[in-house]
mmCIF file of C-alpha atoms and ligand atoms in Angstrom:
data_model
loop_
_atom_site.group_PDB
_atom_site.id
_atom_site.type_symbol
_atom_site.label_atom_id
_atom_site.label_comp_id
_atom_site.label_asym_id
_atom_site.label_seq_id
_atom_site.Cartn_x
_atom_site.Cartn_y
_atom_site.Cartn_z
ATOM 1 C CA MET F 1 20.536 2.903 -8.193
ATOM 2 C CA PRO F 2 20.966 4.493 -4.785
ATOM 3 C CA ARG F 3 19.258 4.113 -1.463
ATOM 4 C CA VAL F 4 16.907 6.832 -0.275
ATOM 5 C CA SER F 5 16.785 7.980 3.354
ATOM 6 C CA PHE F 6 14.648 10.415 5.264
ATOM 7 C CA GLU F 7 16.212 11.424 8.593
ATOM 8 C CA ARG F 8 14.145 13.012 11.371
ATOM 9 C CA ILE F 9 11.947 14.812 8.866
ATOM 10 C CA HIS F 10 9.704 17.516 10.201
ATOM 11 C CA LYS F 11 7.239 19.517 8.140
ATOM 12 C CA ALA F 12 4.958 22.340 9.189
ATOM 13 C CA PHE F 13 2.770 24.625 7.110
ATOM 14 C CA GLY F 14 2.609 27.701 9.352
ATOM 15 C CA ALA F 15 1.331 26.533 12.723
ATOM 16 C CA VAL F 16 0.157 23.156 11.387
ATOM 17 C CA THR F 17 2.585 20.246 11.749
ATOM 18 C CA VAL F 18 2.030 17.719 8.975
ATOM 19 C CA LEU F 19 4.974 15.342 9.473
ATOM 20 C CA ARG F 20 6.827 14.788 12.715
ATOM 21 C CA ASP F 21 10.169 13.147 13.390
ATOM 22 C CA LEU F 22 9.941 10.813 10.456
ATOM 23 C CA ASP F 23 12.722 8.301 9.757
ATOM 24 C CA LEU F 24 12.547 6.059 6.711
ATOM 25 C CA SER F 25 15.178 4.357 4.599
ATOM 26 C CA ILE F 26 15.051 2.017 1.605
ATOM 27 C CA GLU F 27 17.788 0.155 -0.216
ATOM 28 C CA HIS F 28 18.596 0.650 -3.884
ATOM 29 C CA GLY F 29 16.223 -0.990 -6.320
ATOM 30 C CA GLU F 30 13.411 -1.192 -3.819
ATOM 31 C CA PHE F 31 9.819 -0.290 -4.588
ATOM 32 C CA LEU F 32 8.591 1.723 -1.610
ATOM 33 C CA VAL F 33 4.881 2.473 -1.345
ATOM 34 C CA LEU F 34 3.766 5.282 0.963
ATOM 35 C CA LEU F 35 0.264 4.127 1.882
ATOM 36 C CA GLY F 36 -2.307 5.930 3.970
ATOM 37 C CA PRO F 37 -5.623 7.771 3.983
ATOM 38 C CA SER F 38 -6.064 11.077 2.237
ATOM 39 C CA GLY F 39 -4.410 13.967 4.076
ATOM 40 C CA CYS F 40 -1.902 11.846 6.031
ATOM 41 C CA GLY F 41 1.136 13.547 4.457
ATOM 42 C CA LYS F 42 2.160 11.214 1.609
ATOM 43 C CA THR F 43 2.366 13.854 -1.126
ATOM 44 C CA THR F 44 4.142 16.258 1.199
ATOM 45 C CA LEU F 45 6.820 13.646 1.905
ATOM 46 C CA LEU F 46 7.209 12.780 -1.790
ATOM 47 C CA ASN F 47 7.397 16.445 -2.785
ATOM 48 C CA MET F 48 10.142 17.030 -0.236
ATOM 49 C CA LEU F 49 12.143 14.189 -1.801
ATOM 50 C CA ALA F 50 11.509 15.706 -5.236
ATOM 51 C CA GLY F 51 12.541 19.156 -4.033
ATOM 52 C CA LEU F 52 9.152 20.701 -4.747
ATOM 53 C CA THR F 53 8.450 21.430 -1.062
ATOM 54 C CA ASP F 54 10.860 22.741 1.578
ATOM 55 C CA VAL F 55 11.803 20.661 4.593
ATOM 56 C CA THR F 56 11.149 22.303 7.978
ATOM 57 C CA GLY F 57 13.635 20.041 9.780
ATOM 58 C CA GLY F 58 15.726 16.935 9.070
ATOM 59 C CA ARG F 59 17.717 15.609 6.100
ATOM 60 C CA ILE F 60 17.051 13.692 2.900
ATOM 61 C CA LEU F 61 19.771 11.527 1.371
ATOM 62 C CA ILE F 62 19.955 9.896 -2.039
ATOM 63 C CA GLY F 63 22.867 7.498 -1.960
ATOM 64 C CA ASP F 64 25.515 9.353 0.058
ATOM 65 C CA ARG F 65 24.408 12.775 -1.159
ATOM 66 C CA ASP F 66 22.538 15.113 1.156
ATOM 67 C CA VAL F 67 19.965 16.516 -1.286
ATOM 68 C CA THR F 68 17.906 18.427 1.280
ATOM 69 C CA ASP F 69 18.720 21.804 -0.226
ATOM 70 C CA LEU F 70 19.459 20.775 -3.820
ATOM 71 C CA ASP F 71 17.493 21.998 -6.816
ATOM 72 C CA PRO F 72 14.935 19.432 -8.084
ATOM 73 C CA LYS F 73 16.849 19.031 -11.365
ATOM 74 C CA ASP F 74 20.077 18.150 -9.533
ATOM 75 C CA ARG F 75 18.585 15.301 -7.501
ATOM 76 C CA GLY F 76 18.677 12.589 -10.178
ATOM 77 C CA LEU F 77 15.012 11.731 -10.040
ATOM 78 C CA ALA F 78 11.938 11.757 -12.249
ATOM 79 C CA MET F 79 8.329 12.121 -11.209
ATOM 80 C CA VAL F 80 4.976 10.899 -12.533
ATOM 81 C CA PHE F 81 1.984 12.897 -11.352
ATOM 82 C CA GLN F 82 -1.646 11.874 -10.932
ATOM 83 C CA SER F 83 -2.712 14.524 -13.453
ATOM 84 C CA TYR F 84 -0.214 13.268 -16.138
ATOM 85 C CA ALA F 85 0.760 16.928 -16.811
ATOM 86 C CA LEU F 86 1.296 16.354 -20.560
ATOM 87 C CA TYR F 87 1.670 19.271 -22.973
ATOM 88 C CA PRO F 88 -1.572 19.349 -24.997
ATOM 89 C CA THR F 89 0.008 21.039 -28.034
ATOM 90 C CA LYS F 90 2.913 18.571 -28.301
ATOM 91 C CA THR F 91 2.709 15.099 -29.800
ATOM 92 C CA VAL F 92 3.546 12.024 -27.757
ATOM 93 C CA ARG F 93 7.042 12.140 -29.279
ATOM 94 C CA GLY F 94 7.295 15.821 -28.365
ATOM 95 C CA ASN F 95 6.204 15.106 -24.804
ATOM 96 C CA LEU F 96 8.754 12.322 -24.461
ATOM 97 C CA ARG F 97 11.514 14.536 -25.868
ATOM 98 C CA PHE F 98 10.502 17.269 -23.507
ATOM 99 C CA GLY F 99 11.436 15.010 -20.589
ATOM 100 C CA LEU F 100 15.024 15.499 -21.786
ATOM 101 C CA ALA F 101 14.823 19.197 -22.640
ATOM 102 C CA SER F 102 17.037 20.293 -19.767
ATOM 103 C CA ALA F 103 19.527 17.431 -20.202
ATOM 104 C CA ARG F 104 21.309 18.899 -23.308
ATOM 105 C CA LEU F 105 21.874 15.489 -24.867
ATOM 106 C CA PRO F 106 22.958 14.910 -28.466
ATOM 107 C CA ARG F 107 19.969 14.584 -30.770
ATOM 108 C CA GLU F 108 20.641 10.902 -31.581
ATOM 109 C CA GLU F 109 20.702 10.037 -27.876
ATOM 110 C CA VAL F 110 17.358 11.808 -27.362
ATOM 111 C CA GLU F 111 15.803 9.880 -30.244
ATOM 112 C CA ARG F 112 17.322 6.613 -29.041
ATOM 113 C CA ARG F 113 15.787 7.042 -25.589
ATOM 114 C CA VAL F 114 12.400 8.121 -26.959
ATOM 115 C CA ALA F 115 12.325 5.009 -29.156
ATOM 116 C CA TRP F 116 13.389 2.825 -26.223
ATOM 117 C CA ALA F 117 10.669 4.170 -23.887
ATOM 118 C CA ALA F 118 8.011 3.964 -26.618
ATOM 119 C CA ARG F 119 8.881 0.320 -27.259
ATOM 120 C CA LEU F 120 8.960 -0.526 -23.551
ATOM 121 C CA LEU F 121 5.550 1.046 -22.970
ATOM 122 C CA GLN F 122 4.086 -0.154 -26.265
ATOM 123 C CA ILE F 123 3.114 3.332 -27.421
ATOM 124 C CA GLU F 124 5.119 3.315 -30.688
ATOM 125 C CA PRO F 125 1.973 3.604 -32.856
ATOM 126 C CA LEU F 126 0.910 6.695 -30.882
ATOM 127 C CA LEU F 127 4.071 8.781 -31.238
ATOM 128 C CA ASP F 128 2.544 11.320 -33.632
ATOM 129 C CA ARG F 129 -0.720 11.811 -31.748
ATOM 130 C CA LYS F 130 -1.595 14.659 -29.399
ATOM 131 C CA PRO F 131 -2.688 13.887 -25.807
ATOM 132 C CA ALA F 132 -6.338 14.719 -26.652
ATOM 133 C CA GLN F 133 -6.293 11.774 -29.101
ATOM 134 C CA LEU F 134 -5.265 9.296 -26.382
ATOM 135 C CA SER F 135 -7.206 7.283 -23.799
ATOM 136 C CA GLY F 136 -6.526 7.786 -20.090
ATOM 137 C CA GLY F 137 -4.351 4.692 -19.940
ATOM 138 C CA GLN F 138 -2.326 5.772 -22.975
ATOM 139 C CA ARG F 139 -1.765 9.219 -21.462
ATOM 140 C CA GLN F 140 -0.570 7.596 -18.274
ATOM 141 C CA ARG F 141 1.907 5.537 -20.294
ATOM 142 C CA VAL F 142 3.255 8.669 -21.947
ATOM 143 C CA ALA F 143 3.643 10.319 -18.531
ATOM 144 C CA ILE F 144 5.592 7.272 -17.338
ATOM 145 C CA GLY F 145 7.636 7.287 -20.558
ATOM 146 C CA ARG F 146 8.573 10.912 -20.029
ATOM 147 C CA ALA F 147 9.970 9.961 -16.620
ATOM 148 C CA LEU F 148 11.771 6.867 -17.971
ATOM 149 C CA VAL F 149 13.660 8.676 -20.750
ATOM 150 C CA LYS F 150 15.552 10.634 -18.107
ATOM 151 C CA HIS F 151 17.228 7.393 -16.990
ATOM 152 C CA ALA F 152 16.709 8.749 -13.483
ATOM 153 C CA GLU F 153 18.077 6.764 -10.584
ATOM 154 C CA VAL F 154 14.925 7.267 -8.540
ATOM 155 C CA LEU F 155 11.375 7.269 -9.896
ATOM 156 C CA LEU F 156 8.605 9.000 -7.980
ATOM 157 C CA PHE F 157 4.892 8.349 -8.510
ATOM 158 C CA ASP F 158 2.041 10.251 -6.858
ATOM 159 C CA GLU F 159 -1.245 8.314 -7.174
ATOM 160 C CA PRO F 160 -0.573 7.717 -10.886
ATOM 161 C CA LEU F 161 -3.513 5.357 -11.380
ATOM 162 C CA SER F 162 -6.298 7.039 -9.454
ATOM 163 C CA ASN F 163 -7.832 8.662 -12.562
ATOM 164 C CA LEU F 164 -8.157 5.332 -14.394
ATOM 165 C CA ASP F 165 -11.084 2.923 -14.344
ATOM 166 C CA ALA F 166 -10.732 -0.361 -12.448
ATOM 167 C CA LYS F 167 -9.737 -2.558 -15.412
ATOM 168 C CA LEU F 168 -7.060 -0.155 -16.635
ATOM 169 C CA ARG F 169 -5.750 0.258 -13.109
ATOM 170 C CA THR F 170 -5.157 -3.490 -12.926
ATOM 171 C CA GLU F 171 -3.333 -3.434 -16.281
ATOM 172 C CA MET F 172 -1.156 -0.457 -15.367
ATOM 173 C CA ARG F 173 -0.321 -2.041 -12.011
ATOM 174 C CA LEU F 174 1.107 -5.046 -13.841
ATOM 175 C CA GLU F 175 2.859 -2.733 -16.298
ATOM 176 C CA ILE F 176 4.587 -0.697 -13.598
ATOM 177 C CA LYS F 177 5.551 -3.881 -11.769
ATOM 178 C CA ARG F 178 7.024 -5.285 -15.007
ATOM 179 C CA LEU F 179 9.010 -2.082 -15.584
ATOM 180 C CA HIS F 180 10.401 -2.332 -12.082
ATOM 181 C CA ASP F 181 11.357 -5.978 -12.608
ATOM 182 C CA GLU F 182 13.104 -5.112 -15.900
ATOM 183 C CA LEU F 183 14.823 -1.837 -15.021
ATOM 184 C CA SER F 184 15.104 -2.086 -11.203
ATOM 185 C CA PRO F 185 15.022 1.624 -10.441
ATOM 186 C CA THR F 186 14.505 2.754 -6.863
ATOM 187 C CA VAL F 187 10.813 3.683 -6.725
ATOM 188 C CA VAL F 188 8.833 5.763 -4.236
ATOM 189 C CA TYR F 189 5.131 5.413 -4.991
ATOM 190 C CA VAL F 190 2.299 7.201 -3.179
ATOM 191 C CA THR F 191 -1.197 5.724 -2.991
ATOM 192 C CA HIS F 192 -4.209 5.355 -0.703
ATOM 193 C CA ASP F 193 -5.038 2.051 -2.441
ATOM 194 C CA GLN F 194 -3.989 -0.975 -0.428
ATOM 195 C CA ILE F 195 -4.242 -3.291 -3.450
ATOM 196 C CA GLU F 196 -1.659 -1.213 -5.326
ATOM 197 C CA ALA F 197 0.557 -1.304 -2.272
ATOM 198 C CA MET F 198 0.205 -5.038 -1.693
ATOM 199 C CA THR F 199 0.773 -5.964 -5.351
ATOM 200 C CA MET F 200 3.678 -3.690 -6.292
ATOM 201 C CA ALA F 201 5.691 -2.823 -3.204
ATOM 202 C CA THR F 202 8.797 -4.490 -1.914
ATOM 203 C CA LYS F 203 8.355 -2.303 1.189
ATOM 204 C CA ILE F 204 5.287 -0.452 2.457
ATOM 205 C CA ALA F 205 5.265 2.483 4.865
ATOM 206 C CA VAL F 206 1.749 2.775 6.299
ATOM 207 C CA MET F 207 1.123 6.373 7.329
ATOM 208 C CA ASN F 208 -1.550 8.077 9.400
ATOM 209 C CA ASN F 209 -1.621 11.666 10.686
ATOM 210 C CA GLY F 210 1.916 12.337 9.495
ATOM 211 C CA VAL F 211 3.388 9.375 11.383
ATOM 212 C CA ILE F 212 4.648 6.086 9.953
ATOM 213 C CA GLN F 213 2.548 3.420 11.645
ATOM 214 C CA GLN F 214 4.473 0.468 10.232
ATOM 215 C CA PHE F 215 7.276 -0.152 7.762
ATOM 216 C CA GLY F 216 7.779 -3.607 6.312
ATOM 217 C CA THR F 217 7.227 -6.015 3.453
ATOM 218 C CA PRO F 218 3.625 -6.489 2.267
ATOM 219 C CA ASP F 219 3.573 -9.902 3.998
ATOM 220 C CA GLU F 220 4.818 -8.554 7.326
ATOM 221 C CA ILE F 221 2.260 -5.791 7.291
ATOM 222 C CA TYR F 222 -0.560 -8.148 6.364
ATOM 223 C CA GLU F 223 0.316 -10.946 8.767
ATOM 224 C CA ARG F 224 1.659 -8.944 11.697
ATOM 225 C CA PRO F 225 0.037 -5.488 11.761
ATOM 226 C CA ALA F 226 1.841 -3.324 14.319
ATOM 227 C CA ASN F 227 -1.274 -1.661 15.685
ATOM 228 C CA LEU F 228 -5.027 -1.343 15.343
ATOM 229 C CA PHE F 229 -4.766 1.340 12.663
ATOM 230 C CA VAL F 230 -2.738 -0.888 10.328
ATOM 231 C CA ALA F 231 -4.908 -3.910 11.184
ATOM 232 C CA GLY F 232 -8.036 -2.012 10.190
ATOM 233 C CA PHE F 233 -6.540 -0.318 7.130
ATOM 234 C CA ILE F 234 -5.033 -3.341 5.346
ATOM 235 C CA GLY F 235 -7.289 -6.120 4.111
ATOM 236 C CA ALA F 236 -10.660 -6.249 2.362
ATOM 237 C CA PRO F 237 -12.984 -7.384 3.805
ATOM 238 C CA ALA F 238 -11.289 -5.932 6.880
ATOM 239 C CA MET F 239 -9.808 -7.961 9.705
ATOM 240 C CA ASN F 240 -12.383 -8.733 12.403
ATOM 241 C CA LEU F 241 -11.369 -6.783 15.509
ATOM 242 C CA LYS F 242 -13.186 -7.979 18.638
ATOM 243 C CA ARG F 243 -12.698 -6.898 22.225
ATOM 244 C CA ALA F 244 -11.874 -9.580 24.770
ATOM 245 C CA ARG F 245 -10.458 -10.071 28.256
ATOM 246 C CA ILE F 246 -7.439 -12.210 29.049
ATOM 247 C CA LEU F 247 -8.231 -15.341 31.081
ATOM 248 C CA ARG F 248 -5.372 -17.216 32.769
ATOM 249 C CA ARG F 249 -5.988 -20.555 34.497
ATOM 250 C CA GLY F 250 -3.020 -22.786 35.211
ATOM 251 C CA GLY F 251 -1.206 -23.081 31.902
ATOM 252 C CA LEU F 252 -4.213 -21.832 29.916
ATOM 253 C CA VAL F 253 -4.266 -18.420 28.252
ATOM 254 C CA ALA F 254 -7.476 -17.479 26.485
ATOM 255 C CA GLY F 255 -9.402 -14.451 25.319
ATOM 256 C CA VAL F 256 -13.005 -14.188 26.488
ATOM 257 C CA PHE F 257 -15.277 -12.109 24.257
ATOM 258 C CA GLY F 258 -18.232 -10.060 25.479
ATOM 259 C CA ASN F 259 -20.608 -12.846 24.437
ATOM 260 C CA GLY F 260 -18.711 -15.399 26.539
ATOM 261 C CA GLN F 261 -17.139 -17.172 23.551
ATOM 262 C CA GLN F 262 -13.435 -17.946 23.923
ATOM 263 C CA ILE F 263 -10.301 -18.169 21.826
ATOM 264 C CA ASP F 264 -7.303 -20.224 22.912
ATOM 265 C CA LEU F 265 -4.199 -18.000 22.906
ATOM 266 C CA GLY F 266 -1.783 -20.595 24.308
ATOM 267 C CA ASP F 267 0.403 -20.515 21.197
ATOM 268 C CA TYR F 268 0.515 -16.713 20.797
ATOM 269 C CA ALA F 269 4.016 -15.237 20.955
ATOM 270 C CA PHE F 270 3.303 -12.531 23.523
ATOM 271 C CA ALA F 271 6.108 -9.983 23.757
ATOM 272 C CA LYS F 272 5.339 -9.815 27.478
ATOM 273 C CA ALA F 273 3.190 -12.209 29.539
ATOM 274 C CA PRO F 274 -0.393 -10.877 29.551
ATOM 275 C CA GLN F 275 -2.107 -10.062 32.840
ATOM 276 C CA GLU F 276 -5.284 -11.830 33.920
ATOM 277 C CA GLY F 277 -8.261 -9.618 33.136
ATOM 278 C CA SER F 278 -6.430 -7.232 30.812
ATOM 279 C CA GLU F 279 -8.453 -5.779 27.964
ATOM 280 C CA ILE F 280 -7.346 -6.773 24.486
ATOM 281 C CA VAL F 281 -8.571 -6.685 20.894
ATOM 282 C CA VAL F 282 -8.425 -9.953 18.954
ATOM 283 C CA GLY F 283 -7.831 -9.625 15.207
ATOM 284 C CA MET F 284 -9.079 -12.456 12.976
ATOM 285 C CA ARG F 285 -8.784 -12.240 9.187
ATOM 286 C CA PRO F 286 -11.972 -13.306 7.350
ATOM 287 C CA GLU F 287 -10.163 -15.769 5.093
ATOM 288 C CA TYR F 288 -8.563 -17.769 7.917
ATOM 289 C CA PHE F 289 -11.867 -19.154 9.178
ATOM 290 C CA GLY F 290 -12.642 -22.682 8.044
ATOM 291 C CA PRO F 291 -15.748 -23.223 5.917
ATOM 292 C CA PRO F 292 -19.012 -23.039 7.887
ATOM 293 C CA ASP F 293 -20.002 -26.354 9.495
ATOM 294 C CA ALA F 294 -16.752 -28.111 8.514
ATOM 295 C CA PRO F 295 -15.351 -30.347 11.287
ATOM 296 C CA ALA F 296 -12.893 -28.278 13.362
ATOM 297 C CA ARG F 297 -9.480 -29.767 14.026
ATOM 298 C CA GLU F 298 -6.714 -27.975 15.899
ATOM 299 C CA ALA F 299 -8.823 -24.815 16.122
ATOM 300 C CA ALA F 300 -8.089 -21.949 18.490
ATOM 301 C CA ALA F 301 -11.769 -21.021 18.561
ATOM 302 C CA VAL F 302 -15.065 -22.581 17.511
ATOM 303 C CA PHE F 303 -18.066 -20.267 17.330
ATOM 304 C CA ASP F 304 -21.744 -21.135 16.874
ATOM 305 C CA LEU F 305 -23.312 -18.027 15.352
ATOM 306 C CA PRO F 306 -26.410 -17.028 13.411
ATOM 307 C CA VAL F 307 -26.067 -15.793 9.831
ATOM 308 C CA ALA F 308 -26.886 -12.090 9.380
ATOM 309 C CA HIS F 309 -26.419 -11.892 5.619
ATOM 310 C CA THR F 310 -24.077 -12.813 2.779
ATOM 311 C CA GLU F 311 -22.458 -10.823 0.021
ATOM 312 C CA ARG F 312 -21.389 -12.348 -3.293
ATOM 313 C CA THR F 313 -19.088 -10.739 -5.844
ATOM 314 C CA GLY F 314 -18.890 -13.576 -8.376
ATOM 315 C CA SER F 315 -15.536 -15.178 -7.666
ATOM 316 C CA ASP F 316 -15.756 -14.472 -3.971
ATOM 317 C CA ALA F 317 -18.270 -14.289 -1.150
ATOM 318 C CA THR F 318 -18.369 -13.006 2.399
ATOM 319 C CA GLY F 319 -20.618 -14.306 5.139
ATOM 320 C CA TYR F 320 -21.582 -12.030 8.012
ATOM 321 C CA LEU F 321 -22.467 -13.732 11.293
ATOM 322 C CA ARG F 322 -23.921 -12.084 14.385
ATOM 323 C CA PHE F 323 -21.211 -11.891 17.004
ATOM 324 C CA ASP F 324 -21.530 -10.070 20.303
ATOM 325 C CA GLU F 325 -22.964 -6.618 19.498
ATOM 326 C CA GLY F 326 -21.639 -6.602 15.933
ATOM 327 C CA LEU F 327 -20.809 -8.834 12.986
ATOM 328 C CA LEU F 328 -18.091 -11.324 12.227
ATOM 329 C CA SER F 329 -17.104 -11.606 8.564
ATOM 330 C CA LEU F 330 -15.597 -14.647 6.950
ATOM 331 C CA ARG F 331 -14.760 -15.631 3.406
ATOM 332 C CA VAL F 332 -16.885 -18.487 2.080
ATOM 333 C CA GLU F 333 -17.248 -20.300 -1.222
ATOM 334 C CA PRO F 334 -19.831 -18.517 -3.403
ATOM 335 C CA GLY F 335 -21.707 -21.811 -3.763
ATOM 336 C CA GLN F 336 -21.924 -22.221 -0.014
ATOM 337 C CA ALA F 337 -22.852 -18.567 0.496
ATOM 338 C CA ALA F 338 -25.920 -19.156 -1.645
ATOM 339 C CA ARG F 339 -27.054 -21.852 0.799
ATOM 340 C CA LEU F 340 -26.603 -19.756 3.970
ATOM 341 C CA ALA F 341 -29.983 -18.383 5.001
ATOM 342 C CA GLY F 342 -30.414 -15.418 7.326
ATOM 343 C CA GLY F 343 -30.938 -16.551 10.931
ATOM 344 C CA GLN F 344 -29.528 -20.035 10.307
ATOM 345 C CA LYS F 345 -26.933 -21.031 12.914
ATOM 346 C CA VAL F 346 -23.535 -22.186 11.669
ATOM 347 C CA ARG F 347 -20.384 -23.416 13.344
ATOM 348 C CA VAL F 348 -17.117 -21.794 12.274
ATOM 349 C CA ALA F 349 -13.579 -22.442 13.448
ATOM 350 C CA PHE F 350 -10.552 -20.117 13.605
ATOM 351 C CA PRO F 351 -7.167 -21.861 13.370
ATOM 352 C CA LYS F 352 -4.273 -21.654 15.787
ATOM 353 C CA GLY F 353 -1.400 -19.264 15.114
ATOM 354 C CA LYS F 354 -3.394 -16.833 12.966
ATOM 355 C CA ALA F 355 -4.775 -14.278 15.424
ATOM 356 C CA SER F 356 -3.281 -10.814 15.942
ATOM 357 C CA LEU F 357 -3.643 -9.345 19.435
ATOM 358 C CA PHE F 358 -3.639 -5.695 20.433
ATOM 359 C CA ASP F 359 -3.678 -3.763 23.688
ATOM 360 C CA ALA F 360 -7.200 -2.293 23.887
ATOM 361 C CA ALA F 361 -5.918 0.888 25.541
ATOM 362 C CA THR F 362 -2.897 1.737 23.367
ATOM 363 C CA GLY F 363 -3.812 -0.123 20.162
ATOM 364 C CA GLY F 364 -0.280 -1.539 19.984
ATOM 365 C CA ARG F 365 0.378 -5.145 19.002
ATOM 366 C CA LEU F 366 0.881 -7.518 21.931
HETATM 367 N N1 ADP K 401 0.677 24.009 0.848
HETATM 368 C C1 ADP K 401 0.002 23.625 1.946
HETATM 369 N N2 ADP K 401 -0.376 24.526 2.873
HETATM 370 C C2 ADP K 401 -1.022 24.123 3.998
HETATM 371 N N3 ADP K 401 -1.343 22.850 4.279
HETATM 372 C C3 ADP K 401 -1.004 21.919 3.398
HETATM 373 C C4 ADP K 401 -0.314 22.250 2.183
HETATM 374 N N4 ADP K 401 -0.083 21.101 1.490
HETATM 375 C C5 ADP K 401 -0.623 20.109 2.256
HETATM 376 N N5 ADP K 401 -1.163 20.600 3.388
HETATM 377 C C6 ADP K 401 -1.812 19.798 4.447
HETATM 378 O O1 ADP K 401 -0.926 18.783 4.836
HETATM 379 C C7 ADP K 401 -1.614 17.584 5.098
HETATM 380 C C8 ADP K 401 -1.027 16.467 4.273
HETATM 381 O O2 ADP K 401 -1.333 16.700 2.912
HETATM 382 P P1 ADP K 401 -0.828 15.750 1.756
HETATM 383 O O3 ADP K 401 0.627 15.515 1.921
HETATM 384 O O4 ADP K 401 -1.284 16.325 0.472
HETATM 385 O O5 ADP K 401 -1.634 14.418 2.087
HETATM 386 P P2 ADP K 401 -1.865 13.096 1.211
HETATM 387 O O6 ADP K 401 -1.016 13.178 -0.018
HETATM 388 O O7 ADP K 401 -1.483 11.969 2.123
HETATM 389 O O8 ADP K 401 -3.323 13.058 0.900
HETATM 390 C C9 ADP K 401 -3.083 17.854 4.824
HETATM 391 O O9 ADP K 401 -3.702 18.118 6.052
HETATM 392 C C10 ADP K 401 -3.042 19.079 3.951
HETATM 393 O O10 ADP K 401 -4.197 19.854 4.134
HETATM 394 MG MG1 MG K 402 -1.604 13.177 -2.021
#
């Protein structure tokens, strides 16, 4: 299974530039997720790899082959679309066979692969049905099967789960992950859903406005977002992002928020020593706060704040505290959330080593 590289990719539709100077490379067997809001250029990038859209500038390589100008069928890849694109008049078996129509394989080999994919995707009992007789999840399996029978070296997915309800999406996520673990193809998978990205990817490229904002493992992107866009996009409830000013006194480095509260930044690995008075944004993930009113040990910050409201979703709960002009969210135990009354003051602590800091002017990570 080969590596996939985009080199200095540029794409314009007429006068509108959609992708600019994009470099991206993954190793063989990786599961790359292109993640970003609608309209950021994910499908355009995927379609250029598939050969369905022309490249305005730059090169695309699969393994050592420059495929930039190759026909889609000569690129050694298979694609699964959001819309499934199954043939309504063909049975499931017919749709799976059709994935191999252009391959001119011996009949036994076609049947062997169809049987293999049907077993892998657990759709053997459905082989004689037409797409109209299938549920959404079953159709999606057939669409994936049609890509698998090609034994393609690279599998492409464009938002394959967005038409499914939440429960099925969770199941199919596990299914696709299992297929990747078993078959190890190189995968490029487009989604706007951060949960899909975090659960399936070995590498995520976070995109916005046609530019890759960060490329890294799910952990790197979650723990060390490269800028304010990534910090705000990844995580639910979202990372708290609060403006502060740098305070330096002797050996002390702290952030002072608008409400006068402080956070100790003495252990932060600044790329470059921060200037006294410089404007920053402090990022604090909701789940890293200690439980309300627990004794704080080794904390970077301790805040006394009134409760605004709480939100419970069964297994999980979020408390919202009034902080400065806005709210500070933190994850709490559902049982404790039930006991937090609006207006009640609580003490919460944020641990050392968990904050992310950004330059307030550029949005870049400090
Ligand atoms: N064929 C096209 N002609 C003109 N503009 C297009 C075309 N296809 C996509 N675009 C524009 O390119 C941008 C990126 O689109 P797309 O790659 O589909 O985004 P995403 O998949 O991330 O939602 C959007 O602004 C979209 O309107
Ligand atoms: Mg798209």
